Amino acid sequence: MRYTPLSVLIGLLSVTSANPILHPRTTPTNTNNNTATTSNTAPCAAVSSAYFAPGNHDSTVPAQMAYDCIKSVPLNVTAAKSLMREMRPYINWQTTIAFLKNPPAEYVEKIQHPVDILAGLDEIEALIDSGAFFGEYDFGFALYRLIQSAHDGHFSIILDSVGDIFNFGRTVPLVSVSEDGLKLPAVFAYADVLGQQFNTISYTPSAVVQIDGQDAATWLENWSQWGILQDRDALYNNIFYELAQVSLGSSGTGTGTFSGGGRGRWVFPGANTTLTFANGTSQTIENYAHVLINMNGIDSGEKLQQYFNYFGSDAGNAGGEVNLHAVPDVKAAAAATGSGSPPGYPPIIVAGPSNLINGYYIDSPDYNDVAVLSVPNFVGDADYEIAFQATTRNFVAKALADGKTKLIIDVSANGGGTVMQGYDLFKQLFPSILPYGATRWRAHEAADLIGQSYSAAASQYPRELNTIQFYIQAMQSTYFDYESDDNVDYKPFTSWPEKYAPRVYNGDNFTGIARYNLSDVLISINSGGINITGYGPLANYTKQPFKADNVIIVYDGYCASTCSIFSEFMRQQGGVKAFAMGGRPNMSPIQAVGGVKGVNNLDWESIQELAQLGVRAASPEEKQRYENSVLGLDYNAYGPLIRTSSYSSPGCNVRDGLREGDDSGTPLQFRYEEADCRLYYTPEMTVDVTAIWKAAADAQWGGKGKCVRDWWPWSKEKREVTTTLGRSRLGKRGADDAKVMEELLKTFAIRTDNQLTGDGFMKP
């Protein structure tokens, strides 16, 4: 386990900056120099001119021009130092700090390398003091890259300089496919695959073998490390165009990180990208930036600095509390209401809200007994909670009535959502099993004080939904009222000290184990209004609808947060098999869950509210003690909230998930777990999602599957590598083909939204 010093990689902050831990073989590479390009026109003036140029209807400018502009914004040193100081109390809530610094050996070998977050913050502060950062972007990107190197989708800090001015992208989405499901996959331009699948091109698609002069697979593995996921195969998948992500429209990772979707939008890709193909041809494309603010009158870095909100710091010539004004984004071509199927999907049998969940059948005689529940999200919007739960119940009932005996659950693109929806979906499928769901928090002074205050105040009132004391109910429904959870044995706690009960793992302090009490009268407050199947008014749902052997889960690696909770229940307690798609071009096993396996995130604003309410709720005798404690002194600054991108509040993973029977104290985040079957993507899977479901069904029940099995170290089998694509295997649908292709082409316009609403899911 080795650490790459942050100061070495800063290099005065080129795009590869602030990367304290990545191994040289996986460090994202970029050849951009450190300083802004000089020209006769100031970079920001050039951006403003291009932004308002006639015909620029999509608010894009050349990537290099935008990069030079944002690099020219000078750093407000006073504000930067204040921010670094004010954010420290919030970092204390991140549960994985010690395990990131000293992870298990298998995690280092197979997932990611160590990162010392606290030492990295110290180094950034030292670089501020030394004058190493020229501008706001250098500082902001260093901080972003440090936190991103944790590869924890719940742990994020995205300053305005990184997330609010420009998003970067490429105009060519890619896919990685095996020609026949047996050959090793290769990379293709998605437009070529579309043309090949629908027979609209006269040439044979050729694989991309080099990117910017480097082996394509190596280049893409390096690029993938800019992603939000932790698993390397999942990160690789997320580079590419995928129907499940597209089905979410602008709330997914769009057309893949390579083309600027998800976290790819915050990384400067260089001025151009050159693709070299197996047939010897090459193509150079100019990369672009999407302008997120109105550039009227912004002709210099100093003028652009006026859009930064320093909130209370000495802003020098900056504009104080002026907020960024985002330009409306190009919205998705995908269906948004659930009234129609997303591009590449079959007709919906039972529609859920906003394509977050839908029920499908496979229109083929060989799969007449198979139902498919597509779940690309577990909801982050209270308006959809009840409808989401009802979709599963209604679809399962209809599937059984229609003679379906097998169920595929497709969680591709699922970054999580409402925790209780994950519990409920499991309970709908396995009503007789009590979900284990052991969790813990990091034990520190602020958490203990909040627990003392909340538990003392909340215990004076009955635990009921109809209380007129809103702030009491707010406390009673949180972890910090000792009555809100059960212990490891699913028995009530009797006091806050019993629940807090700190113990040491890996040199850090953690609370005792707590499990959600699913029969809690206040459960609906945390579930968006639903009751959990098997409890309360839903206690009569007791019959298991499908045998465990007749249920499988399909993953693309993006599964995270609540999705990882659901997956843990289904695999560990339900005995359901996991089918993982895609991955890097090799024959090795891959994980199913590649996203954050932490089970609860809180944004910093919520943490601040917890702390402030803890002070207000203290008894008169305790009030002064709380006001003089860390709660009263460390959580009043608004700089960390104001300076971060309007895209997202900064946040932390505040609850670890733990495996039943594991006494090591290792969070699920740091456990490696292979899928039961790996399947390569094939060309038809990029235009017709039922091809994925058929391949999984064949492997599980049809006796003709193509699981990648030869992954033993002593295997001598060498598989042929895909270099070209043969004839399309899609069945002809007549006029529908043209319509489907048109819908898929429209999805190229999808951009990941910078102002997503909703809570609980891993925002792309």
mmCIF file of N, CA and C in Angstrom, residues 434-540:
data_model
loop_
_atom_site.group_PDB
_atom_site.id
_atom_site.type_symbol
_atom_site.label_atom_id
_atom_site.label_comp_id
_atom_site.label_asym_id
_atom_site.label_seq_id
_atom_site.Cartn_x
_atom_site.Cartn_y
_atom_site.Cartn_z
ATOM 1 N N LEU A 434 -36.707 -11.599 7.621
ATOM 2 C CA LEU A 434 -36.429 -10.312 8.258
ATOM 3 C C LEU A 434 -35.111 -9.772 7.718
ATOM 4 N N PRO A 435 -35.110 -8.637 7.043
ATOM 5 C CA PRO A 435 -33.853 -8.081 6.525
ATOM 6 C C PRO A 435 -32.869 -7.801 7.660
ATOM 7 N N TYR A 436 -31.610 -8.170 7.442
ATOM 8 C CA TYR A 436 -30.612 -7.972 8.500
ATOM 9 C C TYR A 436 -30.257 -6.490 8.627
ATOM 10 N N GLY A 437 -29.633 -5.934 7.642
ATOM 11 C CA GLY A 437 -29.441 -4.486 7.570
ATOM 12 C C GLY A 437 -28.710 -3.851 8.733
ATOM 13 N N ALA A 438 -27.607 -4.452 9.189
ATOM 14 C CA ALA A 438 -26.845 -3.865 10.293
ATOM 15 C C ALA A 438 -26.100 -2.626 9.823
ATOM 16 N N THR A 439 -26.158 -1.559 10.630
ATOM 17 C CA THR A 439 -25.501 -0.303 10.287
ATOM 18 C C THR A 439 -24.786 0.272 11.500
ATOM 19 N N ARG A 440 -23.893 1.205 11.232
ATOM 20 C CA ARG A 440 -23.230 1.939 12.312
ATOM 21 C C ARG A 440 -22.790 3.299 11.783
ATOM 22 N N TRP A 441 -22.517 4.222 12.707
ATOM 23 C CA TRP A 441 -22.021 5.553 12.388
ATOM 24 C C TRP A 441 -20.597 5.688 12.906
ATOM 25 N N ARG A 442 -19.911 6.698 12.438
ATOM 26 C CA ARG A 442 -18.625 7.042 13.046
ATOM 27 C C ARG A 442 -18.909 7.731 14.376
ATOM 28 N N ALA A 443 -18.213 7.314 15.416
ATOM 29 C CA ALA A 443 -18.417 7.884 16.748
ATOM 30 C C ALA A 443 -17.495 9.090 16.926
ATOM 31 N N HIS A 444 -18.093 10.249 17.172
ATOM 32 C CA HIS A 444 -17.312 11.460 17.419
ATOM 33 C C HIS A 444 -18.151 12.389 18.278
ATOM 34 N N GLU A 445 -17.535 13.440 18.782
ATOM 35 C CA GLU A 445 -18.174 14.275 19.796
ATOM 36 C C GLU A 445 -19.504 14.853 19.336
ATOM 37 N N ALA A 446 -19.562 15.377 18.116
ATOM 38 C CA ALA A 446 -20.800 16.003 17.645
ATOM 39 C C ALA A 446 -21.943 14.994 17.593
ATOM 40 N N ALA A 447 -21.673 13.801 17.080
ATOM 41 C CA ALA A 447 -22.721 12.779 16.996
ATOM 42 C C ALA A 447 -23.220 12.393 18.381
ATOM 43 N N ASP A 448 -22.310 12.257 19.320
ATOM 44 C CA ASP A 448 -22.703 11.881 20.681
ATOM 45 C C ASP A 448 -23.561 12.971 21.322
ATOM 46 N N LEU A 449 -23.166 14.223 21.161
ATOM 47 C CA LEU A 449 -23.932 15.321 21.748
ATOM 48 C C LEU A 449 -25.328 15.423 21.136
ATOM 49 N N ILE A 450 -25.426 15.255 19.830
ATOM 50 C CA ILE A 450 -26.744 15.284 19.189
ATOM 51 C C ILE A 450 -27.610 14.158 19.733
ATOM 52 N N GLY A 451 -27.033 12.975 19.868
ATOM 53 C CA GLY A 451 -27.789 11.851 20.405
ATOM 54 C C GLY A 451 -28.260 12.086 21.828
ATOM 55 N N GLN A 452 -27.403 12.678 22.648
ATOM 56 C CA GLN A 452 -27.808 12.990 24.022
ATOM 57 C C GLN A 452 -28.971 13.983 24.036
ATOM 58 N N SER A 453 -28.847 15.033 23.233
ATOM 59 C CA SER A 453 -29.865 16.081 23.208
ATOM 60 C C SER A 453 -31.188 15.560 22.661
ATOM 61 N N TYR A 454 -31.140 14.899 21.509
ATOM 62 C CA TYR A 454 -32.364 14.399 20.886
ATOM 63 C C TYR A 454 -33.059 13.368 21.766
ATOM 64 N N SER A 455 -32.290 12.433 22.295
ATOM 65 C CA SER A 455 -32.900 11.360 23.090
ATOM 66 C C SER A 455 -33.564 11.909 24.345
ATOM 67 N N ALA A 456 -32.914 12.899 24.967
ATOM 68 C CA ALA A 456 -33.496 13.487 26.175
ATOM 69 C C ALA A 456 -34.785 14.236 25.857
ATOM 70 N N ALA A 457 -34.788 14.997 24.777
ATOM 71 C CA ALA A 457 -35.975 15.779 24.430
ATOM 72 C C ALA A 457 -37.101 14.897 23.898
ATOM 73 N N ALA A 458 -36.761 13.963 23.012
ATOM 74 C CA ALA A 458 -37.792 13.150 22.366
ATOM 75 C C ALA A 458 -38.485 12.214 23.338
ATOM 76 N N SER A 459 -37.771 11.756 24.355
ATOM 77 C CA SER A 459 -38.357 10.792 25.292
ATOM 78 C C SER A 459 -39.458 11.405 26.156
ATOM 79 N N GLN A 460 -39.589 12.715 26.133
ATOM 80 C CA GLN A 460 -40.628 13.373 26.924
ATOM 81 C C GLN A 460 -41.984 13.388 26.210
ATOM 82 N N TYR A 461 -42.028 12.899 24.985
ATOM 83 C CA TYR A 461 -43.254 12.945 24.187
ATOM 84 C C TYR A 461 -43.593 11.545 23.684
ATOM 85 N N PRO A 462 -44.869 11.255 23.496
ATOM 86 C CA PRO A 462 -45.242 9.947 22.947
ATOM 87 C C PRO A 462 -44.736 9.807 21.517
ATOM 88 N N ARG A 463 -44.411 8.593 21.148
ATOM 89 C CA ARG A 463 -43.910 8.317 19.800
ATOM 90 C C ARG A 463 -45.110 8.019 18.897
ATOM 91 N N GLU A 464 -45.605 9.045 18.230
ATOM 92 C CA GLU A 464 -46.803 8.889 17.418
ATOM 93 C C GLU A 464 -46.763 9.849 16.245
ATOM 94 N N LEU A 465 -47.476 9.500 15.194
ATOM 95 C CA LEU A 465 -47.444 10.283 13.965
ATOM 96 C C LEU A 465 -48.169 11.612 14.074
ATOM 97 N N ASN A 466 -49.165 11.696 14.917
ATOM 98 C CA ASN A 466 -50.013 12.883 14.924
ATOM 99 C C ASN A 466 -49.571 13.939 15.924
ATOM 100 N N THR A 467 -48.317 13.903 16.353
ATOM 101 C CA THR A 467 -47.851 14.928 17.279
ATOM 102 C C THR A 467 -47.894 16.302 16.616
ATOM 103 N N ILE A 468 -48.233 17.301 17.392
ATOM 104 C CA ILE A 468 -48.274 18.663 16.854
ATOM 105 C C ILE A 468 -46.915 19.347 16.983
ATOM 106 N N GLN A 469 -45.984 18.685 17.664
ATOM 107 C CA GLN A 469 -44.645 19.235 17.841
ATOM 108 C C GLN A 469 -43.767 18.746 16.689
ATOM 109 N N PHE A 470 -43.685 19.545 15.626
ATOM 110 C CA PHE A 470 -42.957 19.103 14.438
ATOM 111 C C PHE A 470 -41.495 18.806 14.756
ATOM 112 N N TYR A 471 -40.859 19.676 15.524
ATOM 113 C CA TYR A 471 -39.436 19.472 15.775
ATOM 114 C C TYR A 471 -39.197 18.238 16.634
ATOM 115 N N ILE A 472 -40.177 17.875 17.456
ATOM 116 C CA ILE A 472 -40.058 16.639 18.231
ATOM 117 C C ILE A 472 -40.110 15.438 17.295
ATOM 118 N N GLN A 473 -41.050 15.457 16.370
ATOM 119 C CA GLN A 473 -41.144 14.359 15.412
ATOM 120 C C GLN A 473 -39.893 14.283 14.540
ATOM 121 N N ALA A 474 -39.340 15.448 14.212
ATOM 122 C CA ALA A 474 -38.108 15.460 13.430
ATOM 123 C C ALA A 474 -36.984 14.759 14.171
ATOM 124 N N MET A 475 -36.907 14.952 15.477
ATOM 125 C CA MET A 475 -35.882 14.274 16.268
ATOM 126 C C MET A 475 -36.199 12.798 16.444
ATOM 127 N N GLN A 476 -37.458 12.486 16.698
ATOM 128 C CA GLN A 476 -37.843 11.097 16.936
ATOM 129 C C GLN A 476 -37.625 10.211 15.711
ATOM 130 N N SER A 477 -37.654 10.785 14.540
ATOM 131 C CA SER A 477 -37.521 9.987 13.322
ATOM 132 C C SER A 477 -36.082 9.848 12.855
ATOM 133 N N THR A 478 -35.121 10.377 13.621
ATOM 134 C CA THR A 478 -33.721 10.246 13.248
ATOM 135 C C THR A 478 -33.046 9.151 14.058
ATOM 136 N N TYR A 479 -31.864 8.790 13.620
ATOM 137 C CA TYR A 479 -31.037 7.828 14.348
ATOM 138 C C TYR A 479 -30.765 8.290 15.768
ATOM 139 N N PHE A 480 -30.751 9.603 16.000
ATOM 140 C CA PHE A 480 -30.253 10.150 17.266
ATOM 141 C C PHE A 480 -31.265 10.106 18.405
ATOM 142 N N ASP A 481 -32.471 9.674 18.137
ATOM 143 C CA ASP A 481 -33.373 9.272 19.217
ATOM 144 C C ASP A 481 -33.151 7.778 19.413
ATOM 145 N N TYR A 482 -32.725 7.379 20.585
ATOM 146 C CA TYR A 482 -32.342 5.980 20.791
ATOM 147 C C TYR A 482 -33.480 5.013 20.517
ATOM 148 N N GLU A 483 -34.722 5.496 20.561
ATOM 149 C CA GLU A 483 -35.872 4.617 20.342
ATOM 150 C C GLU A 483 -36.158 4.352 18.864
ATOM 151 N N SER A 484 -35.429 4.996 17.967
ATOM 152 C CA SER A 484 -35.785 4.911 16.549
ATOM 153 C C SER A 484 -35.300 3.635 15.878
ATOM 154 N N ASP A 485 -34.371 2.921 16.466
ATOM 155 C CA ASP A 485 -33.828 1.710 15.861
ATOM 156 C C ASP A 485 -33.839 0.576 16.874
ATOM 157 N N ASP A 486 -33.500 -0.616 16.387
ATOM 158 C CA ASP A 486 -33.290 -1.767 17.259
ATOM 159 C C ASP A 486 -31.817 -2.133 17.261
ATOM 160 N N ASN A 487 -31.431 -2.984 18.213
ATOM 161 C CA ASN A 487 -30.039 -3.397 18.302
ATOM 162 C C ASN A 487 -29.761 -4.558 17.351
ATOM 163 N N VAL A 488 -28.575 -5.127 17.424
ATOM 164 C CA VAL A 488 -28.178 -6.180 16.500
ATOM 165 C C VAL A 488 -29.092 -7.392 16.586
ATOM 166 N N ASP A 489 -29.698 -7.613 17.748
ATOM 167 C CA ASP A 489 -30.618 -8.742 17.938
ATOM 168 C C ASP A 489 -32.064 -8.370 17.648
ATOM 169 N N TYR A 490 -32.276 -7.222 17.072
ATOM 170 C CA TYR A 490 -33.608 -6.701 16.739
ATOM 171 C C TYR A 490 -34.459 -6.509 17.990
ATOM 172 N N LYS A 491 -33.811 -6.001 19.031
ATOM 173 C CA LYS A 491 -34.479 -5.655 20.281
ATOM 174 C C LYS A 491 -34.311 -4.160 20.518
ATOM 175 N N PRO A 492 -35.251 -3.511 21.201
ATOM 176 C CA PRO A 492 -35.157 -2.063 21.415
ATOM 177 C C PRO A 492 -33.960 -1.678 22.278
ATOM 178 N N PHE A 493 -33.394 -0.519 21.986
ATOM 179 C CA PHE A 493 -32.403 0.076 22.881
ATOM 180 C C PHE A 493 -33.125 0.668 24.087
ATOM 181 N N THR A 494 -32.406 0.758 25.188
ATOM 182 C CA THR A 494 -33.007 1.315 26.406
ATOM 183 C C THR A 494 -32.475 2.699 26.742
ATOM 184 N N SER A 495 -31.435 3.161 26.033
ATOM 185 C CA SER A 495 -30.868 4.480 26.313
ATOM 186 C C SER A 495 -29.948 4.873 25.168
ATOM 187 N N TRP A 496 -29.616 6.165 25.115
ATOM 188 C CA TRP A 496 -28.643 6.615 24.118
ATOM 189 C C TRP A 496 -27.257 6.025 24.372
ATOM 190 N N PRO A 497 -26.734 6.001 25.589
ATOM 191 C CA PRO A 497 -25.414 5.386 25.791
ATOM 192 C C PRO A 497 -25.352 3.940 25.304
ATOM 193 N N GLU A 498 -26.435 3.190 25.478
ATOM 194 C CA GLU A 498 -26.445 1.809 24.991
ATOM 195 C C GLU A 498 -26.373 1.767 23.467
ATOM 196 N N LYS A 499 -27.049 2.690 22.822
ATOM 197 C CA LYS A 499 -27.045 2.722 21.359
ATOM 198 C C LYS A 499 -25.720 3.246 20.811
ATOM 199 N N TYR A 500 -25.196 4.281 21.432
ATOM 200 C CA TYR A 500 -23.954 4.895 20.951
ATOM 201 C C TYR A 500 -22.787 3.932 21.137
ATOM 202 N N ALA A 501 -22.562 3.461 22.325
ATOM 203 C CA ALA A 501 -21.638 2.369 22.673
ATOM 204 C C ALA A 501 -20.405 2.291 21.781
ATOM 205 N N PRO A 502 -19.542 3.303 21.784
ATOM 206 C CA PRO A 502 -18.426 3.319 20.829
ATOM 207 C C PRO A 502 -17.451 2.167 21.019
ATOM 208 N N ARG A 503 -16.934 1.699 19.881
ATOM 209 C CA ARG A 503 -15.893 0.686 19.881
ATOM 210 C C ARG A 503 -14.935 0.989 18.731
ATOM 211 N N VAL A 504 -13.751 0.383 18.766
ATOM 212 C CA VAL A 504 -12.666 0.733 17.845
ATOM 213 C C VAL A 504 -12.494 -0.354 16.784
ATOM 214 N N TYR A 505 -12.440 0.089 15.527
ATOM 215 C CA TYR A 505 -12.086 -0.779 14.406
ATOM 216 C C TYR A 505 -11.095 -0.030 13.524
ATOM 217 N N ASN A 506 -10.028 -0.693 13.170
ATOM 218 C CA ASN A 506 -9.029 -0.120 12.262
ATOM 219 C C ASN A 506 -8.539 1.238 12.751
ATOM 220 N N GLY A 507 -8.428 1.379 14.068
ATOM 221 C CA GLY A 507 -7.899 2.600 14.650
ATOM 222 C C GLY A 507 -8.862 3.759 14.704
ATOM 223 N N ASP A 508 -10.139 3.539 14.417
ATOM 224 C CA ASP A 508 -11.122 4.617 14.458
ATOM 225 C C ASP A 508 -12.299 4.196 15.329
ATOM 226 N N ASN A 509 -13.084 5.179 15.742
ATOM 227 C CA ASN A 509 -14.199 4.933 16.660
ATOM 228 C C ASN A 509 -15.519 4.858 15.901
ATOM 229 N N PHE A 510 -16.327 3.857 16.262
ATOM 230 C CA PHE A 510 -17.615 3.654 15.620
ATOM 231 C C PHE A 510 -18.668 3.351 16.672
ATOM 232 N N THR A 511 -19.915 3.653 16.325
ATOM 233 C CA THR A 511 -21.020 3.358 17.232
ATOM 234 C C THR A 511 -21.315 1.861 17.220
ATOM 235 N N GLY A 512 -22.188 1.449 18.131
ATOM 236 C CA GLY A 512 -22.672 0.080 18.099
ATOM 237 C C GLY A 512 -23.579 -0.154 16.901
ATOM 238 N N ILE A 513 -23.900 -1.407 16.661
ATOM 239 C CA ILE A 513 -24.749 -1.777 15.528
ATOM 240 C C ILE A 513 -26.202 -1.400 15.808
ATOM 241 N N ALA A 514 -26.840 -0.847 14.791
ATOM 242 C CA ALA A 514 -28.272 -0.538 14.854
ATOM 243 C C ALA A 514 -28.939 -1.080 13.603
ATOM 244 N N ARG A 515 -30.189 -1.521 13.765
ATOM 245 C CA ARG A 515 -30.990 -2.020 12.647
ATOM 246 C C ARG A 515 -32.317 -1.262 12.611
ATOM 247 N N TYR A 516 -32.781 -0.961 11.416
ATOM 248 C CA TYR A 516 -34.062 -0.266 11.298
ATOM 249 C C TYR A 516 -35.182 -1.115 11.895
ATOM 250 N N ASN A 517 -36.023 -0.477 12.692
ATOM 251 C CA ASN A 517 -37.222 -1.120 13.226
ATOM 252 C C ASN A 517 -38.342 -0.923 12.208
ATOM 253 N N LEU A 518 -38.630 -1.952 11.434
ATOM 254 C CA LEU A 518 -39.567 -1.829 10.319
ATOM 255 C C LEU A 518 -41.013 -1.677 10.767
ATOM 256 N N SER A 519 -41.285 -1.956 12.031
ATOM 257 C CA SER A 519 -42.640 -1.772 12.548
ATOM 258 C C SER A 519 -42.785 -0.468 13.327
ATOM 259 N N ASP A 520 -41.764 0.371 13.293
ATOM 260 C CA ASP A 520 -41.807 1.659 13.981
ATOM 261 C C ASP A 520 -42.976 2.487 13.458
ATOM 262 N N VAL A 521 -43.720 3.084 14.360
ATOM 263 C CA VAL A 521 -44.882 3.875 13.961
ATOM 264 C C VAL A 521 -44.483 5.081 13.118
ATOM 265 N N LEU A 522 -43.221 5.508 13.227
ATOM 266 C CA LEU A 522 -42.754 6.668 12.471
ATOM 267 C C LEU A 522 -42.009 6.280 11.196
ATOM 268 N N ILE A 523 -42.052 5.011 10.807
ATOM 269 C CA ILE A 523 -41.278 4.559 9.650
ATOM 270 C C ILE A 523 -41.661 5.314 8.384
ATOM 271 N N SER A 524 -42.914 5.737 8.286
ATOM 272 C CA SER A 524 -43.361 6.399 7.057
ATOM 273 C C SER A 524 -42.711 7.759 6.859
ATOM 274 N N ILE A 525 -42.183 8.352 7.924
ATOM 275 C CA ILE A 525 -41.507 9.644 7.784
ATOM 276 C C ILE A 525 -40.230 9.488 6.974
ATOM 277 N N ASN A 526 -39.530 8.384 7.180
ATOM 278 C CA ASN A 526 -38.273 8.142 6.475
ATOM 279 C C ASN A 526 -38.454 7.363 5.182
ATOM 280 N N SER A 527 -39.673 6.947 4.892
ATOM 281 C CA SER A 527 -39.905 6.119 3.709
ATOM 282 C C SER A 527 -40.655 6.858 2.617
ATOM 283 N N GLY A 528 -40.884 8.139 2.805
ATOM 284 C CA GLY A 528 -41.655 8.882 1.824
ATOM 285 C C GLY A 528 -43.140 8.618 1.894
ATOM 286 N N GLY A 529 -43.584 8.040 3.003
ATOM 287 C CA GLY A 529 -45.015 7.830 3.191
ATOM 288 C C GLY A 529 -45.486 6.405 3.046
ATOM 289 N N ILE A 530 -44.589 5.477 2.701
ATOM 290 C CA ILE A 530 -45.030 4.090 2.546
ATOM 291 C C ILE A 530 -44.859 3.325 3.851
ATOM 292 N N ASN A 531 -45.682 2.310 4.041
ATOM 293 C CA ASN A 531 -45.458 1.302 5.060
ATOM 294 C C ASN A 531 -44.747 0.127 4.412
ATOM 295 N N ILE A 532 -43.917 -0.562 5.172
ATOM 296 C CA ILE A 532 -43.144 -1.665 4.625
ATOM 297 C C ILE A 532 -44.023 -2.909 4.527
ATOM 298 N N THR A 533 -43.919 -3.591 3.405
ATOM 299 C CA THR A 533 -44.686 -4.818 3.200
ATOM 300 C C THR A 533 -44.410 -5.811 4.330
ATOM 301 N N GLY A 534 -45.493 -6.319 4.921
ATOM 302 C CA GLY A 534 -45.377 -7.248 6.039
ATOM 303 C C GLY A 534 -45.567 -6.609 7.390
ATOM 304 N N TYR A 535 -45.755 -5.283 7.407
ATOM 305 C CA TYR A 535 -45.881 -4.554 8.669
ATOM 306 C C TYR A 535 -47.073 -3.602 8.602
ATOM 307 N N GLY A 536 -47.613 -3.290 9.770
ATOM 308 C CA GLY A 536 -48.706 -2.330 9.848
ATOM 309 C C GLY A 536 -49.866 -2.725 8.959
ATOM 310 N N PRO A 537 -50.374 -1.792 8.165
ATOM 311 C CA PRO A 537 -51.519 -2.102 7.302
ATOM 312 C C PRO A 537 -51.196 -3.101 6.192
ATOM 313 N N LEU A 538 -49.907 -3.414 5.986
ATOM 314 C CA LEU A 538 -49.518 -4.374 4.948
ATOM 315 C C LEU A 538 -49.087 -5.709 5.550
ATOM 316 N N ALA A 539 -49.506 -5.969 6.769
ATOM 317 C CA ALA A 539 -49.075 -7.181 7.476
ATOM 318 C C ALA A 539 -49.617 -8.458 6.848
ATOM 319 N N ASN A 540 -50.668 -8.357 6.046
ATOM 320 C CA ASN A 540 -51.273 -9.569 5.490
ATOM 321 C C ASN A 540 -50.587 -10.059 4.223
#
